[in-house]
PDB file of C-alpha atoms in Angstrom:
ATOM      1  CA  UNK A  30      29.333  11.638  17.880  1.00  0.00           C
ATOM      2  CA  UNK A  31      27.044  10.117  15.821  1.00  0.00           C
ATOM      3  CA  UNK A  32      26.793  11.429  12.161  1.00  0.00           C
ATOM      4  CA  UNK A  33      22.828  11.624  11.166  1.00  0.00           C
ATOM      5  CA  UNK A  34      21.266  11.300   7.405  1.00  0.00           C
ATOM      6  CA  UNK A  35      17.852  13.055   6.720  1.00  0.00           C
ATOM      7  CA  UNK A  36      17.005  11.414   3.505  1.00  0.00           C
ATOM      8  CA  UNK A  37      14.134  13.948   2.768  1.00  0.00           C
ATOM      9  CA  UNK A  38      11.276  13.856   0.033  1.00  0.00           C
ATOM     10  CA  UNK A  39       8.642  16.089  -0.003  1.00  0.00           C
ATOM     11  CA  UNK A  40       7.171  17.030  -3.875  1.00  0.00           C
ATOM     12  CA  UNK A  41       5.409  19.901  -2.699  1.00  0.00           C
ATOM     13  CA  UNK A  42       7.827  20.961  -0.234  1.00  0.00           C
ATOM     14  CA  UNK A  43       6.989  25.176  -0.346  1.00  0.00           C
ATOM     15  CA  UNK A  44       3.175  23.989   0.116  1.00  0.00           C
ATOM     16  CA  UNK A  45       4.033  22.038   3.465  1.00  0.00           C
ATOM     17  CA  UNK A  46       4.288  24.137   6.892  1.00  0.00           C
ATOM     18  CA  UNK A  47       4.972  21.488   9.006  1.00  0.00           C
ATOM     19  CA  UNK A  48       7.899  20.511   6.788  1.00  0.00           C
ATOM     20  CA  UNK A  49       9.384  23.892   6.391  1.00  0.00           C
ATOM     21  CA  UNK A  50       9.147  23.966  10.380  1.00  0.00           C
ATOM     22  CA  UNK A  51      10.829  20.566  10.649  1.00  0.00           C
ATOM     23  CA  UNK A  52      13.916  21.351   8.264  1.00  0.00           C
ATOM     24  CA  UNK A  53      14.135  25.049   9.679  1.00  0.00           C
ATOM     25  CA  UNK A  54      14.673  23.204  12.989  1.00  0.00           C
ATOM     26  CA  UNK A  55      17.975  20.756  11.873  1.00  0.00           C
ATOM     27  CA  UNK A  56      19.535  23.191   9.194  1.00  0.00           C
ATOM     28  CA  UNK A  57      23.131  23.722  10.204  1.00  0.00           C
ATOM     29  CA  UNK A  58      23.374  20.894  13.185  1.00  0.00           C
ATOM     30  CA  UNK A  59      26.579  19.357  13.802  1.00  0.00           C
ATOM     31  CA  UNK A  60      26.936  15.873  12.495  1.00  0.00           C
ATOM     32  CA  UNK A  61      23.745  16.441  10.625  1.00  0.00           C
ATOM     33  CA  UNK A  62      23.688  15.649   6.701  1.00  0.00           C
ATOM     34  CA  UNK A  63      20.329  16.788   5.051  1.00  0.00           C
ATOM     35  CA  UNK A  64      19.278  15.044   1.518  1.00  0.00           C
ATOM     36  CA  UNK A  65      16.938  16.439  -0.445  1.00  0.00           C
ATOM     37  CA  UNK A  66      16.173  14.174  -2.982  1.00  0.00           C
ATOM     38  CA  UNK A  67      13.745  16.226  -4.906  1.00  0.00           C
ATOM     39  CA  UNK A  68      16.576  18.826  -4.992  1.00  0.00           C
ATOM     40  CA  UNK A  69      19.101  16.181  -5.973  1.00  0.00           C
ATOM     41  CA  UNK A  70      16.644  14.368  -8.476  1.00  0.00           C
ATOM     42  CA  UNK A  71      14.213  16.618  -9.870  1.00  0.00           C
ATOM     43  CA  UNK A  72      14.947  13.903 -13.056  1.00  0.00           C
ATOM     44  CA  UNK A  73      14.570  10.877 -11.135  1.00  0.00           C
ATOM     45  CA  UNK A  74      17.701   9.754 -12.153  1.00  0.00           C
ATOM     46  CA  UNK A  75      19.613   8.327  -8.920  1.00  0.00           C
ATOM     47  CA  UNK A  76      23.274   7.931  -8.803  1.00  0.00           C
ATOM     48  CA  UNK A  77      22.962   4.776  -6.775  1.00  0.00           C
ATOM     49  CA  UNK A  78      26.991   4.251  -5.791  1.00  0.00           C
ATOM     50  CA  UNK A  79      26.815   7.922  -4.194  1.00  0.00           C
ATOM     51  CA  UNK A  80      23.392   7.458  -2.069  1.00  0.00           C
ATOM     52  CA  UNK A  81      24.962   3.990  -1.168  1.00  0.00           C
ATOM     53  CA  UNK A  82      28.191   6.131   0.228  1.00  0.00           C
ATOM     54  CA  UNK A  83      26.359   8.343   1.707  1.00  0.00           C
ATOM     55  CA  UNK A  84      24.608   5.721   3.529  1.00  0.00           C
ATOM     56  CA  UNK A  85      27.645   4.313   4.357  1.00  0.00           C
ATOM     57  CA  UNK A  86      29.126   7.508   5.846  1.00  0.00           C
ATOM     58  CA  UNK A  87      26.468   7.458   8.379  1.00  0.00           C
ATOM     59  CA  UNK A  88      25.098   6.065  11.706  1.00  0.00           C
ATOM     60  CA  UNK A  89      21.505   7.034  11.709  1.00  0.00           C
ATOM     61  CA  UNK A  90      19.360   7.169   8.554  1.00  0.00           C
ATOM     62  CA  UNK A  91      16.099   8.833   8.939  1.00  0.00           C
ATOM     63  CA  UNK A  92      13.347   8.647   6.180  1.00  0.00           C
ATOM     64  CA  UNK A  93      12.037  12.093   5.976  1.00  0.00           C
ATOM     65  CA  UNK A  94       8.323  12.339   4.037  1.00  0.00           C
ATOM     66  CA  UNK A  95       4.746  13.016   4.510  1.00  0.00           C
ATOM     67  CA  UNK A  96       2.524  10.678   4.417  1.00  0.00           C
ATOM     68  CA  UNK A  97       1.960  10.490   0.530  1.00  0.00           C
ATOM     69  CA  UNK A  98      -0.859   8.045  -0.111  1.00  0.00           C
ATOM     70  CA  UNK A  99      -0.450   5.722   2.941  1.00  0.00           C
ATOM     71  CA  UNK A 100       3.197   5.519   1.979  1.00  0.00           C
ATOM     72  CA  UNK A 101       6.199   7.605   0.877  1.00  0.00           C
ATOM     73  CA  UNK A 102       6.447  10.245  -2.127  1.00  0.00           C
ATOM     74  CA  UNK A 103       7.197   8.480  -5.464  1.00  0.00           C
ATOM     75  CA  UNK A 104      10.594   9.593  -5.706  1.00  0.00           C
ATOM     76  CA  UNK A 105      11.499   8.121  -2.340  1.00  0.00           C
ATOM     77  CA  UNK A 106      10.124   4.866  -3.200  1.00  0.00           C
ATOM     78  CA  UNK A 107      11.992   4.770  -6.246  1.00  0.00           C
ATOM     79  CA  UNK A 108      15.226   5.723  -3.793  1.00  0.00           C
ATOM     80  CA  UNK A 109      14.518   2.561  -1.829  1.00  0.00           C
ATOM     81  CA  UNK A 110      14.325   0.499  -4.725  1.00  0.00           C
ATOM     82  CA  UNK A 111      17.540   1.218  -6.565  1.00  0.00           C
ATOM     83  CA  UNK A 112      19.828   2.244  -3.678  1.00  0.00           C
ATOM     84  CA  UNK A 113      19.017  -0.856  -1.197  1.00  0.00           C
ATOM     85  CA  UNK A 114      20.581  -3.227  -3.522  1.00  0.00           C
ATOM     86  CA  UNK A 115      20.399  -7.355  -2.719  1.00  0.00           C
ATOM     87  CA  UNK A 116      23.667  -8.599  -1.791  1.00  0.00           C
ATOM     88  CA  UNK A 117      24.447  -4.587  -0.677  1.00  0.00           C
ATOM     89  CA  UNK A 118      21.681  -3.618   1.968  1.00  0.00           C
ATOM     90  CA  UNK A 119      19.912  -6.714   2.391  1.00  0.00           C
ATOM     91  CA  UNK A 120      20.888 -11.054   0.905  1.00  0.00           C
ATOM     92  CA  UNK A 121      23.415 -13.308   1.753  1.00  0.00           C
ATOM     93  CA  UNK A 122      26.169 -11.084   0.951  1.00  0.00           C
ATOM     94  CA  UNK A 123      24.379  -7.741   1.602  1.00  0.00           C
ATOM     95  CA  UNK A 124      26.015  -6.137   5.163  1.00  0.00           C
ATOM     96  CA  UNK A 125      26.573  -2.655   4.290  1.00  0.00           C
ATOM     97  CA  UNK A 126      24.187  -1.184   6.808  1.00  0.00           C
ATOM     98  CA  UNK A 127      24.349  -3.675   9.670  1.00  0.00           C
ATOM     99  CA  UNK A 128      23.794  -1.846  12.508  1.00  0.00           C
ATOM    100  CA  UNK A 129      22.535   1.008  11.182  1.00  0.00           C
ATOM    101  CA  UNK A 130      19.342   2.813  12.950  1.00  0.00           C
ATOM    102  CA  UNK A 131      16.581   3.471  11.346  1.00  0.00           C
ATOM    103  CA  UNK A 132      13.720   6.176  12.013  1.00  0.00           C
ATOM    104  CA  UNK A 133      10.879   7.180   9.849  1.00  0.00           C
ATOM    105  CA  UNK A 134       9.718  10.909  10.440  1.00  0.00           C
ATOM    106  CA  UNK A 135       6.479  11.580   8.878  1.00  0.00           C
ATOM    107  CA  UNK A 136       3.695  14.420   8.570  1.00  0.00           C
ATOM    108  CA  UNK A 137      -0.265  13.373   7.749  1.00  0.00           C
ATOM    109  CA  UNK A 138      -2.676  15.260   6.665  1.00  0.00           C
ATOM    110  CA  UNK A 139      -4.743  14.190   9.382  1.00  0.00           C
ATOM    111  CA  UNK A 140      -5.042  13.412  13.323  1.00  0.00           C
ATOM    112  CA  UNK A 141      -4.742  10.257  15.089  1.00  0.00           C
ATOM    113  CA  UNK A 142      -8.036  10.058  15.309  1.00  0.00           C
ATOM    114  CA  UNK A 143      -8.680   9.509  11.899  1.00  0.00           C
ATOM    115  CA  UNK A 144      -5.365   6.789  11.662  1.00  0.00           C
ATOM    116  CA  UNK A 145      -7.448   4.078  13.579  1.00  0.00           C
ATOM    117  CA  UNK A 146      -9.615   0.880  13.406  1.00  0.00           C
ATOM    118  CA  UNK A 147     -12.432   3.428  13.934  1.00  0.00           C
ATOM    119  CA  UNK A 148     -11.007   6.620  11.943  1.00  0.00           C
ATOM    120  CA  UNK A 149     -11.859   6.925   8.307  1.00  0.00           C
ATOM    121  CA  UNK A 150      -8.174   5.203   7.380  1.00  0.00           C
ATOM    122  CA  UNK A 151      -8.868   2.338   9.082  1.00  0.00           C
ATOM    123  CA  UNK A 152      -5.712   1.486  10.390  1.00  0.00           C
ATOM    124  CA  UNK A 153      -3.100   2.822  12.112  1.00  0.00           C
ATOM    125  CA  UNK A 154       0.253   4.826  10.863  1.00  0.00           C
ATOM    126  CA  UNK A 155       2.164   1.887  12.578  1.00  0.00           C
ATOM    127  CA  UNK A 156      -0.049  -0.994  10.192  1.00  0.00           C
ATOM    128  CA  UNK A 157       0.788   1.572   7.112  1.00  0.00           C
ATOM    129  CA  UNK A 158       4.968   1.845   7.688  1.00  0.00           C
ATOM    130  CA  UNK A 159       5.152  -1.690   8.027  1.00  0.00           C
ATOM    131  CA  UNK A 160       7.003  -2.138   4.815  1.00  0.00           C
ATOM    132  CA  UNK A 161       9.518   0.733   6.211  1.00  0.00           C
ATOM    133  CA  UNK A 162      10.048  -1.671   9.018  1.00  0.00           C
ATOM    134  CA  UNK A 163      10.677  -4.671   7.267  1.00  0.00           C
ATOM    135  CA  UNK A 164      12.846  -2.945   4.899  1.00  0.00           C
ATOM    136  CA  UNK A 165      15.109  -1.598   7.835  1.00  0.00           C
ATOM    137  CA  UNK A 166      14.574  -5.661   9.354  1.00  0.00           C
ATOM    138  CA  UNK A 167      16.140  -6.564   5.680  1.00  0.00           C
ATOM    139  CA  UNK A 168      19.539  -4.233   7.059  1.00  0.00           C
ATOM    140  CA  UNK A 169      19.416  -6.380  10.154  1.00  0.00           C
ATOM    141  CA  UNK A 170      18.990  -2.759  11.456  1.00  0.00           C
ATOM    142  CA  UNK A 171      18.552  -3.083  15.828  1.00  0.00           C
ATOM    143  CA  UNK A 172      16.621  -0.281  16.043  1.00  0.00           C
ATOM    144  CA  UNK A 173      13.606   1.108  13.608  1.00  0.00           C
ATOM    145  CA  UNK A 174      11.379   3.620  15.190  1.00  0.00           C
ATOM    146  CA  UNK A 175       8.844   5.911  13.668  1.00  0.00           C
ATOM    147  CA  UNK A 176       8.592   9.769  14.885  1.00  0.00           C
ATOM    148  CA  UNK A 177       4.768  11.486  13.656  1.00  0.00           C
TER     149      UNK A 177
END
């Protein structure tokens, strides 16, 4: 069986219901490895060769996060930029997460409506997680998918 990593950010997670329902719904699943990195890192201070193991330890990594100013929280952001190291995630040398799959479950603040070429946003969630895409192209990752 598959083993699955939530990597899950949320700064205001007792403000969020949808988030509380989300978690409630995967606590204590087989296989299933939830990261709370606002829990782990309420300093910001990442230790980069653990994440990277955990990483390693697991098939599916899913980037757990509202919807924080068209992208992730700032914590998570931070995650991606010291964890996915060139020449460990991503370069010439950089094949620790080949094959890996990728998902990005989100929460907005608003409908679909408004997350189009004729909604207030102006584009769609799919234009904004782009660079969540790429970054899982970087892995050579064969599947990236988005869950809203």
């Amino acid at each position: 069986m598959k083993k699955i990593l939530i990597l899950f950010a949320h700064p205001k997670f007792e403000k969020s219901r949808a988030n509380l329902a989300l978690i409630n719904h995967i606590t204590d699943k087989e296989n299933v490895t939830l990261h709370d990195l606002y829990d782990e890192y309420p300093d910001f201070h990442i230790d980069v060769p653990r994440e990277q193991k955990l990483l390693q330890d697991h098939d599916i990594i899913i980037w757990h996060h509202p919807f924080y100013w068209y992208s992730c929280p700032p914590l998570m952001k931070q995650w991606i930029d010291m964890v996915l190291e060139f020449n460990w995630a991503y370069g010439p040398e950089g094949k620790a997460l080949h094959n890996k799959t990728c998902l990005n479950a989100i929460t907005t603040g608003g409908s679909k409506e408004v997350y189009c070429s004729a909604g207030y946003n102006s584009f769609t969630v799919e234009q904004f997680l782009r660079p969540f895409e790429q970054t899982a192209n970087l892995w050579v990752c064969p599947i990236y998918r988005h869950l809203q």
